[in-house]
PDB file of C-alpha atoms in Angstrom:
ATOM      1  CA  UNK W   1      60.519  25.941 -15.901  1.00 66.00           C
ATOM      2  CA  UNK W   2      60.992  22.940 -18.136  1.00 68.00           C
ATOM      3  CA  UNK W   3      57.297  22.894 -19.649  1.00 74.00           C
ATOM      4  CA  UNK W   4      57.281  26.753 -21.028  1.00 81.00           C
ATOM      5  CA  UNK W   5      60.742  26.596 -22.569  1.00 80.00           C
ATOM      6  CA  UNK W   6      60.988  22.929 -24.186  1.00 79.00           C
ATOM      7  CA  UNK W   7      57.261  23.531 -24.597  1.00 79.00           C
ATOM      8  CA  UNK W   8      56.252  20.206 -21.931  1.00 78.00           C
ATOM      9  CA  UNK W   9      52.829  20.182 -21.827  1.00 78.00           C
ATOM     10  CA  UNK W  10      53.345  17.513 -18.001  1.00 76.00           C
ATOM     11  CA  UNK W  11      56.340  17.821 -15.175  1.00 75.00           C
ATOM     12  CA  UNK W  12      59.248  14.896 -16.580  1.00 67.00           C
ATOM     13  CA  UNK W  13      61.076  14.895 -13.951  1.00 68.00           C
ATOM     14  CA  UNK W  14      58.695  14.851 -10.467  1.00 69.00           C
ATOM     15  CA  UNK W  15      60.072  12.791  -6.984  1.00 68.00           C
ATOM     16  CA  UNK W  16      58.453   9.206  -7.590  1.00 73.00           C
ATOM     17  CA  UNK W  17      58.214   8.045 -11.784  1.00 76.00           C
ATOM     18  CA  UNK W  18      56.652   7.932 -13.927  1.00 73.00           C
ATOM     19  CA  UNK W  19      55.578   4.528 -15.527  1.00 75.00           C
ATOM     20  CA  UNK W  20      53.424   7.033 -18.624  1.00 74.00           C
ATOM     21  CA  UNK W  21      56.754   7.918 -19.728  1.00 72.00           C
ATOM     22  CA  UNK W  22      59.130   4.632 -19.622  1.00 79.00           C
ATOM     23  CA  UNK W  23      60.766   3.988 -22.824  1.00 80.00           C
ATOM     24  CA  UNK W  24      60.736   0.253 -23.355  1.00 87.00           C
ATOM     25  CA  UNK W  25      64.151  -1.052 -24.226  1.00 91.00           C
ATOM     26  CA  UNK W  26      64.255  -4.380 -24.914  1.00 92.00           C
ATOM     27  CA  UNK W  27      66.251  -5.299 -21.857  1.00 94.00           C
ATOM     28  CA  UNK W  28      63.674  -3.050 -20.139  1.00 94.00           C
ATOM     29  CA  UNK W  29      60.980  -5.254 -22.207  1.00 95.00           C
ATOM     30  CA  UNK W  30      62.585  -8.100 -21.798  1.00 96.00           C
ATOM     31  CA  UNK W  31      62.579  -7.240 -17.544  1.00 96.00           C
ATOM     32  CA  UNK W  32      59.094  -6.353 -17.781  1.00 96.00           C
ATOM     33  CA  UNK W  33      58.182  -9.604 -18.694  1.00 96.00           C
ATOM     34  CA  UNK W  34      59.906 -11.675 -17.070  1.00 96.00           C
ATOM     35  CA  UNK W  35      58.838 -10.483 -13.664  1.00 97.00           C
ATOM     36  CA  UNK W  36      55.503 -10.296 -14.992  1.00 97.00           C
ATOM     37  CA  UNK W  37      56.112 -14.458 -16.103  1.00 96.00           C
ATOM     38  CA  UNK W  38      58.002 -14.807 -12.735  1.00 95.00           C
ATOM     39  CA  UNK W  39      54.336 -13.862 -10.942  1.00 96.00           C
ATOM     40  CA  UNK W  40      52.539 -15.852 -12.860  1.00 95.00           C
ATOM     41  CA  UNK W  41      54.356 -19.267 -11.788  1.00 94.00           C
ATOM     42  CA  UNK W  42      54.743 -18.406  -8.366  1.00 94.00           C
ATOM     43  CA  UNK W  43      58.576 -18.406  -8.880  1.00 92.00           C
ATOM     44  CA  UNK W  44      60.165 -17.552  -5.497  1.00 91.00           C
ATOM     45  CA  UNK W  45      63.047 -15.242  -6.441  1.00 96.00           C
ATOM     46  CA  UNK W  46      63.452 -12.651  -9.074  1.00 97.00           C
ATOM     47  CA  UNK W  47      66.333 -10.014  -9.350  1.00 98.00           C
ATOM     48  CA  UNK W  48      66.433  -6.980 -12.072  1.00 98.00           C
ATOM     49  CA  UNK W  49      69.462  -5.406 -11.866  1.00 97.00           C
ATOM     50  CA  UNK W  50      70.981  -1.544 -13.482  1.00 96.00           C
ATOM     51  CA  UNK W  51      72.955   1.100 -13.810  1.00 95.00           C
ATOM     52  CA  UNK W  52      71.844   4.091 -11.670  1.00 93.00           C
ATOM     53  CA  UNK W  53      69.244   5.759 -14.105  1.00 88.00           C
ATOM     54  CA  UNK W  54      68.530   3.197 -16.273  1.00 91.00           C
ATOM     55  CA  UNK W  55      65.134   3.419 -15.231  1.00 91.00           C
ATOM     56  CA  UNK W  56      64.623   0.233 -12.685  1.00 94.00           C
ATOM     57  CA  UNK W  57      62.499   1.914 -10.606  1.00 93.00           C
ATOM     58  CA  UNK W  58      60.493   3.011 -12.985  1.00 92.00           C
ATOM     59  CA  UNK W  59      59.684  -0.617 -14.180  1.00 95.00           C
ATOM     60  CA  UNK W  60      58.221  -1.189 -10.934  1.00 96.00           C
ATOM     61  CA  UNK W  61      55.456   1.011 -11.436  1.00 94.00           C
ATOM     62  CA  UNK W  62      54.625   0.081 -14.830  1.00 94.00           C
ATOM     63  CA  UNK W  63      54.869  -3.894 -13.532  1.00 96.00           C
ATOM     64  CA  UNK W  64      52.731  -2.130 -10.454  1.00 95.00           C
ATOM     65  CA  UNK W  65      50.192  -1.122 -12.935  1.00 94.00           C
ATOM     66  CA  UNK W  66      50.003  -4.914 -14.510  1.00 94.00           C
ATOM     67  CA  UNK W  67      49.465  -6.177 -11.849  1.00 96.00           C
ATOM     68  CA  UNK W  68      45.789  -7.888 -11.392  1.00 94.00           C
ATOM     69  CA  UNK W  69      44.027  -7.648  -8.076  1.00 94.00           C
ATOM     70  CA  UNK W  70      45.570 -11.297  -7.429  1.00 96.00           C
ATOM     71  CA  UNK W  71      48.260 -10.125  -7.244  1.00 97.00           C
ATOM     72  CA  UNK W  72      49.155  -8.909  -3.326  1.00 97.00           C
ATOM     73  CA  UNK W  73      51.567  -6.226  -3.321  1.00 97.00           C
ATOM     74  CA  UNK W  74      53.950  -4.803  -0.636  1.00 97.00           C
ATOM     75  CA  UNK W  75      57.073  -2.214  -1.419  1.00 97.00           C
ATOM     76  CA  UNK W  76      60.158  -1.560   0.280  1.00 97.00           C
ATOM     77  CA  UNK W  77      62.108   1.127  -0.945  1.00 93.00           C
ATOM     78  CA  UNK W  78      64.539   1.599   2.216  1.00 90.00           C
ATOM     79  CA  UNK W  79      66.762  -0.504   2.634  1.00 93.00           C
ATOM     80  CA  UNK W  80      69.062  -0.061   5.217  1.00 94.00           C
ATOM     81  CA  UNK W  81      67.693  -1.979   7.814  1.00 95.00           C
ATOM     82  CA  UNK W  82      67.062  -4.664   9.550  1.00 96.00           C
ATOM     83  CA  UNK W  83      65.132  -7.774   8.693  1.00 97.00           C
ATOM     84  CA  UNK W  84      62.142  -7.168  11.294  1.00 97.00           C
ATOM     85  CA  UNK W  85      61.889  -3.771   9.625  1.00 97.00           C
ATOM     86  CA  UNK W  86      61.152  -5.136   6.666  1.00 97.00           C
ATOM     87  CA  UNK W  87      59.152  -7.523   7.493  1.00 97.00           C
ATOM     88  CA  UNK W  88      57.310  -5.250   9.858  1.00 97.00           C
ATOM     89  CA  UNK W  89      56.547  -2.594   6.608  1.00 97.00           C
ATOM     90  CA  UNK W  90      55.695  -6.344   4.257  1.00 97.00           C
ATOM     91  CA  UNK W  91      53.037  -6.456   6.969  1.00 97.00           C
ATOM     92  CA  UNK W  92      51.997  -3.219   7.172  1.00 97.00           C
ATOM     93  CA  UNK W  93      51.778  -2.894   2.834  1.00 97.00           C
ATOM     94  CA  UNK W  94      49.777  -6.542   2.829  1.00 96.00           C
ATOM     95  CA  UNK W  95      47.353  -3.483   5.278  1.00 96.00           C
ATOM     96  CA  UNK W  96      48.167  -5.557   8.598  1.00 95.00           C
ATOM     97  CA  UNK W  97      48.321  -4.553  11.940  1.00 94.00           C
ATOM     98  CA  UNK W  98      51.489  -5.003  13.006  1.00 94.00           C
ATOM     99  CA  UNK W  99      50.913  -5.885  17.344  1.00 88.00           C
ATOM    100  CA  UNK W 100      53.616  -7.675  17.846  1.00 92.00           C
ATOM    101  CA  UNK W 101      57.405  -6.285  16.124  1.00 93.00           C
ATOM    102  CA  UNK W 102      59.693 -10.013  17.638  1.00 95.00           C
ATOM    103  CA  UNK W 103      60.881 -11.536  13.891  1.00 95.00           C
ATOM    104  CA  UNK W 104      59.235 -15.163  15.061  1.00 96.00           C
ATOM    105  CA  UNK W 105      55.360 -12.922  15.958  1.00 96.00           C
ATOM    106  CA  UNK W 106      56.165 -11.395  12.308  1.00 97.00           C
ATOM    107  CA  UNK W 107      57.250 -14.997  10.371  1.00 96.00           C
ATOM    108  CA  UNK W 108      53.705 -16.065  12.132  1.00 95.00           C
ATOM    109  CA  UNK W 109      51.904 -13.172  10.630  1.00 96.00           C
ATOM    110  CA  UNK W 110      53.112 -13.668   7.512  1.00 96.00           C
ATOM    111  CA  UNK W 111      52.726 -16.919   7.184  1.00 95.00           C
ATOM    112  CA  UNK W 112      48.743 -16.888   8.776  1.00 95.00           C
ATOM    113  CA  UNK W 113      48.670 -14.431   5.602  1.00 96.00           C
ATOM    114  CA  UNK W 114      49.427 -16.151   2.756  1.00 96.00           C
ATOM    115  CA  UNK W 115      48.048 -19.352   4.283  1.00 94.00           C
ATOM    116  CA  UNK W 116      44.053 -17.446   3.985  1.00 94.00           C
ATOM    117  CA  UNK W 117      44.647 -15.792   0.984  1.00 95.00           C
ATOM    118  CA  UNK W 118      42.760 -16.911  -1.829  1.00 92.00           C
ATOM    119  CA  UNK W 119      45.154 -20.066  -4.221  1.00 92.00           C
ATOM    120  CA  UNK W 120      44.806 -18.157  -7.069  1.00 94.00           C
ATOM    121  CA  UNK W 121      45.700 -15.269  -4.973  1.00 96.00           C
ATOM    122  CA  UNK W 122      49.834 -14.596  -4.405  1.00 95.00           C
ATOM    123  CA  UNK W 123      52.208 -11.771  -2.383  1.00 97.00           C
ATOM    124  CA  UNK W 124      54.424 -10.295  -4.466  1.00 97.00           C
ATOM    125  CA  UNK W 125      57.285  -8.072  -2.605  1.00 98.00           C
ATOM    126  CA  UNK W 126      59.118  -5.973  -4.589  1.00 98.00           C
ATOM    127  CA  UNK W 127      62.355  -4.549  -3.212  1.00 98.00           C
ATOM    128  CA  UNK W 128      64.201  -1.088  -4.744  1.00 97.00           C
ATOM    129  CA  UNK W 129      67.641  -0.381  -3.736  1.00 97.00           C
ATOM    130  CA  UNK W 130      68.397  -3.811  -2.817  1.00 97.00           C
ATOM    131  CA  UNK W 131      71.992  -3.964  -3.266  1.00 97.00           C
ATOM    132  CA  UNK W 132      71.974  -2.021  -0.093  1.00 97.00           C
ATOM    133  CA  UNK W 133      70.106  -4.967   1.859  1.00 97.00           C
ATOM    134  CA  UNK W 134      72.665  -6.089   4.099  1.00 97.00           C
ATOM    135  CA  UNK W 135      73.856 -10.305   4.041  1.00 97.00           C
ATOM    136  CA  UNK W 136      72.220 -10.836   7.326  1.00 97.00           C
ATOM    137  CA  UNK W 137      68.735  -9.856   5.812  1.00 97.00           C
ATOM    138  CA  UNK W 138      69.425 -11.465   2.595  1.00 97.00           C
ATOM    139  CA  UNK W 139      69.720 -14.153   4.469  1.00 97.00           C
ATOM    140  CA  UNK W 140      66.745 -14.302   6.454  1.00 96.00           C
ATOM    141  CA  UNK W 141      65.030 -13.128   2.812  1.00 96.00           C
ATOM    142  CA  UNK W 142      66.452 -17.032   1.793  1.00 95.00           C
ATOM    143  CA  UNK W 143      65.210 -18.748   4.311  1.00 94.00           C
ATOM    144  CA  UNK W 144      61.215 -17.531   4.218  1.00 94.00           C
ATOM    145  CA  UNK W 145      60.345 -21.408   1.413  1.00 88.00           C
ATOM    146  CA  UNK W 146      61.727 -22.777   5.103  1.00 87.00           C
ATOM    147  CA  UNK W 147      59.190 -22.148   6.905  1.00 87.00           C
ATOM    148  CA  UNK W 148      56.132 -23.322   5.733  1.00 85.00           C
ATOM    149  CA  UNK W 149      55.087 -24.847   2.248  1.00 85.00           C
ATOM    150  CA  UNK W 150      53.038 -22.764   1.955  1.00 83.00           C
ATOM    151  CA  UNK W 151      55.073 -19.514   1.444  1.00 88.00           C
ATOM    152  CA  UNK W 152      57.028 -21.224  -1.788  1.00 85.00           C
ATOM    153  CA  UNK W 153      53.379 -21.378  -3.719  1.00 88.00           C
ATOM    154  CA  UNK W 154      52.040 -17.354  -2.141  1.00 94.00           C
ATOM    155  CA  UNK W 155      55.149 -15.136  -2.237  1.00 96.00           C
ATOM    156  CA  UNK W 156      57.626 -14.372  -4.954  1.00 96.00           C
ATOM    157  CA  UNK W 157      59.900 -11.834  -3.874  1.00 97.00           C
ATOM    158  CA  UNK W 158      62.093  -9.489  -6.466  1.00 98.00           C
ATOM    159  CA  UNK W 159      65.272  -7.502  -5.629  1.00 98.00           C
ATOM    160  CA  UNK W 160      65.987  -4.937  -7.582  1.00 98.00           C
ATOM    161  CA  UNK W 161      69.199  -2.919  -7.320  1.00 97.00           C
ATOM    162  CA  UNK W 162      73.018  -1.722  -9.307  1.00 97.00           C
ATOM    163  CA  UNK W 163      75.034  -4.504 -10.781  1.00 97.00           C
ATOM    164  CA  UNK W 164      76.273  -4.514  -6.986  1.00 97.00           C
ATOM    165  CA  UNK W 165      73.577  -7.324  -6.131  1.00 97.00           C
ATOM    166  CA  UNK W 166      75.058  -9.707  -8.374  1.00 96.00           C
ATOM    167  CA  UNK W 167      77.589  -9.561  -6.585  1.00 96.00           C
ATOM    168  CA  UNK W 168      76.586  -9.534  -2.915  1.00 97.00           C
ATOM    169  CA  UNK W 169      74.728 -12.648  -4.100  1.00 97.00           C
ATOM    170  CA  UNK W 170      77.371 -14.189  -5.142  1.00 95.00           C
ATOM    171  CA  UNK W 171      78.578 -13.831  -1.719  1.00 95.00           C
ATOM    172  CA  UNK W 172      79.138 -17.559  -0.055  1.00 95.00           C
ATOM    173  CA  UNK W 173      77.447 -16.673   2.516  1.00 95.00           C
ATOM    174  CA  UNK W 174      74.444 -16.282   0.504  1.00 96.00           C
ATOM    175  CA  UNK W 175      74.206 -19.594  -1.591  1.00 95.00           C
ATOM    176  CA  UNK W 176      71.215 -20.787  -0.553  1.00 93.00           C
ATOM    177  CA  UNK W 177      69.115 -17.821  -1.840  1.00 95.00           C
ATOM    178  CA  UNK W 178      71.097 -17.171  -4.179  1.00 95.00           C
ATOM    179  CA  UNK W 179      69.823 -21.064  -5.632  1.00 94.00           C
ATOM    180  CA  UNK W 180      66.628 -19.745  -5.363  1.00 94.00           C
ATOM    181  CA  UNK W 181      66.878 -16.564  -8.068  1.00 96.00           C
ATOM    182  CA  UNK W 182      65.145 -18.282 -11.260  1.00 92.00           C
ATOM    183  CA  UNK W 183      64.565 -15.480 -13.142  1.00 96.00           C
ATOM    184  CA  UNK W 184      67.390 -13.051 -13.543  1.00 97.00           C
ATOM    185  CA  UNK W 185      67.707 -10.026 -15.879  1.00 97.00           C
ATOM    186  CA  UNK W 186      69.601  -6.556 -16.334  1.00 96.00           C
ATOM    187  CA  UNK W 187      68.640  -3.082 -17.219  1.00 95.00           C
ATOM    188  CA  UNK W 188      71.299  -2.208 -20.442  1.00 92.00           C
ATOM    189  CA  UNK W 189      71.861   1.224 -20.863  1.00 86.00           C
ATOM    190  CA  UNK W 190      69.730   3.107 -23.873  1.00 81.00           C
ATOM    191  CA  UNK W 191      72.591   2.847 -27.275  1.00 81.00           C
ATOM    192  CA  UNK W 192      72.351   4.972 -29.213  1.00 81.00           C
ATOM    193  CA  UNK W 193      70.091   4.164 -31.644  1.00 82.00           C
ATOM    194  CA  UNK W 194      67.127   4.225 -28.556  1.00 77.00           C
TER     195      UNK W 194
END
């Protein structure tokens, strides 16, 4: 219907955002560059925030298209879940068989995986809709770097969400994770010239 009426060659609106339709405003470019730089420099935590409809998820897909095979990725987009469920998703996204689902086993499996990848490789976990994560899950994510000295060198976590994420991360209970966030970018809505 859209294609015929507007003379489009492709469907402009699909369920999965298509990064080829991403319009890189200055804030989108800064956010994408910050994520790429943060992964390259092995920054533990990165946050990207923006209002609904500003292209956060499309930007994630653009990021995934810009990473080389030295960066292993796990993409989490269902966030109303427990820490154990997030860990299970991460391990499955890394093509690992999850046999035991208790927290200790999941963490041990992650640390083992990170210690066996190449020194020039890294794992990037991208969590979309991160503003829906519970404080307990965010606290557990913040504690990951305390498990092993290998984790800060090999694991980056990108939290992407609405502006409520910034407010959530400034909660007193989340001081530990908030202090680990070295890169913070906000995607702004389009202005009239854009």
